[in-house]
Short mmCIF file of C-alpha atoms in Angstrom, two decimals:
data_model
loop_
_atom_site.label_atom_id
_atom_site.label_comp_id
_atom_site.label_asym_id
_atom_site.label_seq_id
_atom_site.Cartn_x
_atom_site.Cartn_y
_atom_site.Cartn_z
CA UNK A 115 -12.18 61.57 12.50
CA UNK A 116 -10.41 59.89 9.87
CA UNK A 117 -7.17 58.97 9.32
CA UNK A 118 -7.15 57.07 6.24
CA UNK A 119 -5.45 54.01 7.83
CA UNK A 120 -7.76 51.27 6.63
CA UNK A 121 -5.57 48.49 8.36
CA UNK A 122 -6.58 49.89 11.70
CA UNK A 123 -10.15 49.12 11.07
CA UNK A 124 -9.34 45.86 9.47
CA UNK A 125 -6.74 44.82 12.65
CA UNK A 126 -9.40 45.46 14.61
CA UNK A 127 -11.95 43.23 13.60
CA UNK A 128 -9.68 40.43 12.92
CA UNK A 129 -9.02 40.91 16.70
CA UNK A 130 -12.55 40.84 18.10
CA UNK A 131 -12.97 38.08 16.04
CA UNK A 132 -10.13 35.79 16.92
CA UNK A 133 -10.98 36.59 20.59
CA UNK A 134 -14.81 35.76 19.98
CA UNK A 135 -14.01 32.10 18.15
CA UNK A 136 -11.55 31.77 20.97
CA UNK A 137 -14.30 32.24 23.86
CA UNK A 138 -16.32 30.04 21.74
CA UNK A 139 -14.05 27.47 21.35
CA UNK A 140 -13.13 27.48 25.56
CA UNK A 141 -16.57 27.22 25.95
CA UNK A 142 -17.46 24.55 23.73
CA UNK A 143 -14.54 22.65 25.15
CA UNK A 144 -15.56 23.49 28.88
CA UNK A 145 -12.52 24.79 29.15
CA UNK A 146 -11.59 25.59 33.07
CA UNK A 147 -9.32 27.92 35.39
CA UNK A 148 -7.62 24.21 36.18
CA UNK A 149 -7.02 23.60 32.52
CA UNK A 150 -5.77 26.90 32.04
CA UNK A 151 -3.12 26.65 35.29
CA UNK A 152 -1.97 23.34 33.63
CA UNK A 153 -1.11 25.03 30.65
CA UNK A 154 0.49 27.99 32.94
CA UNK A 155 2.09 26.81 36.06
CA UNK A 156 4.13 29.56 36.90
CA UNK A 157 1.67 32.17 36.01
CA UNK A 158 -0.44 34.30 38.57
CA UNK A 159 -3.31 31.97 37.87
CA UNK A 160 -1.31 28.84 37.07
CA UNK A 161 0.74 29.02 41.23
CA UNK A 162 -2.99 29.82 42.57
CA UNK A 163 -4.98 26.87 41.51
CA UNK A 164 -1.48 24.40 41.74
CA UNK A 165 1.23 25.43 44.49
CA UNK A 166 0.17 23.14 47.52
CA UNK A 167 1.48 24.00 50.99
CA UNK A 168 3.50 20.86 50.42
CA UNK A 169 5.57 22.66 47.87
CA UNK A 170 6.40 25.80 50.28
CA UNK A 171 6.16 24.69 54.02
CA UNK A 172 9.10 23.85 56.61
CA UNK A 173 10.15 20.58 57.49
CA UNK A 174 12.15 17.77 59.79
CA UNK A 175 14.24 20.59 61.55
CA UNK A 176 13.11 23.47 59.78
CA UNK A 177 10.03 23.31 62.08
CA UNK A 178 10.31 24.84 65.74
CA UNK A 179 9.44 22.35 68.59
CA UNK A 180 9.77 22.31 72.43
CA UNK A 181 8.32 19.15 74.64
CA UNK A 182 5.69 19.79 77.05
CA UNK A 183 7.59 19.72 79.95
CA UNK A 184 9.78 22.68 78.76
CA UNK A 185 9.76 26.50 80.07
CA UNK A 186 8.46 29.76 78.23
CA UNK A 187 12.16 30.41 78.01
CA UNK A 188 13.05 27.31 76.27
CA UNK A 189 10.22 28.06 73.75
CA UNK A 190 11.72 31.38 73.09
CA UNK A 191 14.75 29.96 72.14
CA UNK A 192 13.49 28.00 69.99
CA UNK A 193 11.68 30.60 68.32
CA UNK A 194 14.54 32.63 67.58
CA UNK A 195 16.40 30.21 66.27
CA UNK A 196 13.60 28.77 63.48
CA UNK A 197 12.46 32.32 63.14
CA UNK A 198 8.66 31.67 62.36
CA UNK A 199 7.49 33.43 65.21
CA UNK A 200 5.69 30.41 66.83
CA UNK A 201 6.91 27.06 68.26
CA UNK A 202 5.11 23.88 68.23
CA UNK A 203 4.59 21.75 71.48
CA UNK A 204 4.94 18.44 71.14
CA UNK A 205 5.18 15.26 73.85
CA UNK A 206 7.91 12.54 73.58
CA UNK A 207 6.24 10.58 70.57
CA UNK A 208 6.11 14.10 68.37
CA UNK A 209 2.42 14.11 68.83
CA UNK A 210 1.19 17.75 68.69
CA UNK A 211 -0.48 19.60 71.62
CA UNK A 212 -0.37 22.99 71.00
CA UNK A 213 1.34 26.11 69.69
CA UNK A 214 3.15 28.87 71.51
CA UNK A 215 3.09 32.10 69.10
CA UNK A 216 4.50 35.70 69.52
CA UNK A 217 1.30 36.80 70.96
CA UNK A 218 1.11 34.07 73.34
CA UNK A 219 4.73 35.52 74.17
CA UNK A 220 3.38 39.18 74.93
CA UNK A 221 0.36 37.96 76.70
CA UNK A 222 2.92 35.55 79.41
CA UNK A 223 4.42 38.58 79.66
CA UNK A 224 1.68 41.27 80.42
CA UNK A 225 0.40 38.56 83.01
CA UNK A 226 3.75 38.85 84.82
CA UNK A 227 4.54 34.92 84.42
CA UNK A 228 8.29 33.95 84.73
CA UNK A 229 9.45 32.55 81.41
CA UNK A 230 11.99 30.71 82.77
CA UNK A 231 10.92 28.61 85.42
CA UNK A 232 6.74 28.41 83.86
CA UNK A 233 6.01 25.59 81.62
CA UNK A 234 5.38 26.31 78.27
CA UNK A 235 2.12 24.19 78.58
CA UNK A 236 0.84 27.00 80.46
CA UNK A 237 1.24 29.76 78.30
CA UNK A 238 0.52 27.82 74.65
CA UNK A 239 -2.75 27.64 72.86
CA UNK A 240 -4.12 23.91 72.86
CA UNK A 241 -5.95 24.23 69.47
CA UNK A 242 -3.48 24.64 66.91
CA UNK A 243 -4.97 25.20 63.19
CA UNK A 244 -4.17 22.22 61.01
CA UNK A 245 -4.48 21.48 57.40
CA UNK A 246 -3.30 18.48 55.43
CA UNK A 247 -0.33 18.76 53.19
CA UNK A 248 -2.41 18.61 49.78
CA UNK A 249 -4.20 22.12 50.60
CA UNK A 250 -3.27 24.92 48.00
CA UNK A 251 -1.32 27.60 49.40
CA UNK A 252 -4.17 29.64 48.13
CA UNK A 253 -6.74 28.31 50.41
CA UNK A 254 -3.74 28.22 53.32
CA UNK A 255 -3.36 32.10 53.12
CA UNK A 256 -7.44 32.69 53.12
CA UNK A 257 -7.09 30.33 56.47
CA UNK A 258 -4.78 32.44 57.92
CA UNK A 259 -6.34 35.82 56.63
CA UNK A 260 -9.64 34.85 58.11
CA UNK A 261 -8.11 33.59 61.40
CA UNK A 262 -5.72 36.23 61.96
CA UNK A 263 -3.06 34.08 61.90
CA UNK A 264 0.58 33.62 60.51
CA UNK A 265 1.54 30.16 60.44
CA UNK A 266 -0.47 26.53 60.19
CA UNK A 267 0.39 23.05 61.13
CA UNK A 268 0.20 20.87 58.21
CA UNK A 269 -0.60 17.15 59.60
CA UNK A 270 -1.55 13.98 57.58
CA UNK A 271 -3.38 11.41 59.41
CA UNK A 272 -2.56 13.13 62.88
CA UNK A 273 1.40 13.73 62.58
CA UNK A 274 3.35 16.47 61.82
CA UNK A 275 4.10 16.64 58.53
CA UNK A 276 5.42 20.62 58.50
CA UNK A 277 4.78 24.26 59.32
CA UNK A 278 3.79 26.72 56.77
CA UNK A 279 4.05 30.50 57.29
CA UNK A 280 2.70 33.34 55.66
CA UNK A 281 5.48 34.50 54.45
CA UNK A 282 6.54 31.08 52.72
CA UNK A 283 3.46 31.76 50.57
CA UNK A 284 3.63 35.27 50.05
CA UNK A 285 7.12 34.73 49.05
CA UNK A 286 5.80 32.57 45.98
CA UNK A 287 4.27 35.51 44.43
CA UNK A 288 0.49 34.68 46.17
CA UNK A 289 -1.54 37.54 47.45
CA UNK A 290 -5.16 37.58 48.51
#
């Protein structure tokens, strides 16, 4: 079929081959995803290969914390006031030793324990997931995908540096 519309044809061509000399030209410059995210920061592409947890996690009193020597109950509190659905435990010098998380939660309940007089020590999980504050975001949701997990410590050099949730990365347009 023919249209008579020569332009089309011509359009065309001078498309494939701008896009062909382009290819060529990323190539022959090694031209990477990085290089491409530095030129597009707040693309798709650009927040994947940049946006570090740094950028998106809670901090100071953002983050949810109980000491050791507090109850269930106490933890719960805490929880609903920070709203991350977990609460970190910590001892007296802020060193971390463990998480308490919703499903810890359901499980001290199914076992009958009573929150408020039981330690939260008792009920938490001693082997909290850590990353340092540098990861991308990117690699900080496939953590959490893989683990079945919402939330990760972020610790430099054995302190807590912050807590960064699913949702904080979700929320900056990242999606697996």
């Amino acid at each position: 079929m023919s249209l008579n519309l020569a332009p089309t044809n011509s359009t065309t061509a001078s498309l494939v081959l701008g896009d062909a000399l382009a290819v060529a030209l990323l190539e022959a410059r090694n031209f990477k995803e990085k290089d491409f995210a530095k030129s597009h920061p707040t693309g798709t592409l650009g927040r994947k290969l940049t946006l570090s947890v740094n950028e998106v996690m809670s901090i100071e009193d953002e983050i949810p914390k109980v000491l050791v020597d507090q109850s269930i109950g106490d933890a719960i509190v805490e929880m609903n006031e920070k709203g991350l659905g977990m609460t970190l435990i910590v001892s007296l010098n802020n060193e971390l030793l463990g998480i308490f998380t919703d499903g810890d939660l359901r499980r001290s309940i199914d076992s009958g324990l009573d929150l408020k007089k039981t330690k939260i020590d008792i009920a938490m999980s001693k082997t909290p997931k850590t990353i340092p504050r540098n990861t991308l975001a990117m690699d900080a949701l496939e953590i959490m995908n893989i683990s079945k997990i919402t939330s990760l410590v972020v610790s430099d050099n054995d302190k807590i540096s912050g807590v960064v949730h699913l949702h904080d990365i979700l929320r900056n347009g990242l999606t697996i």
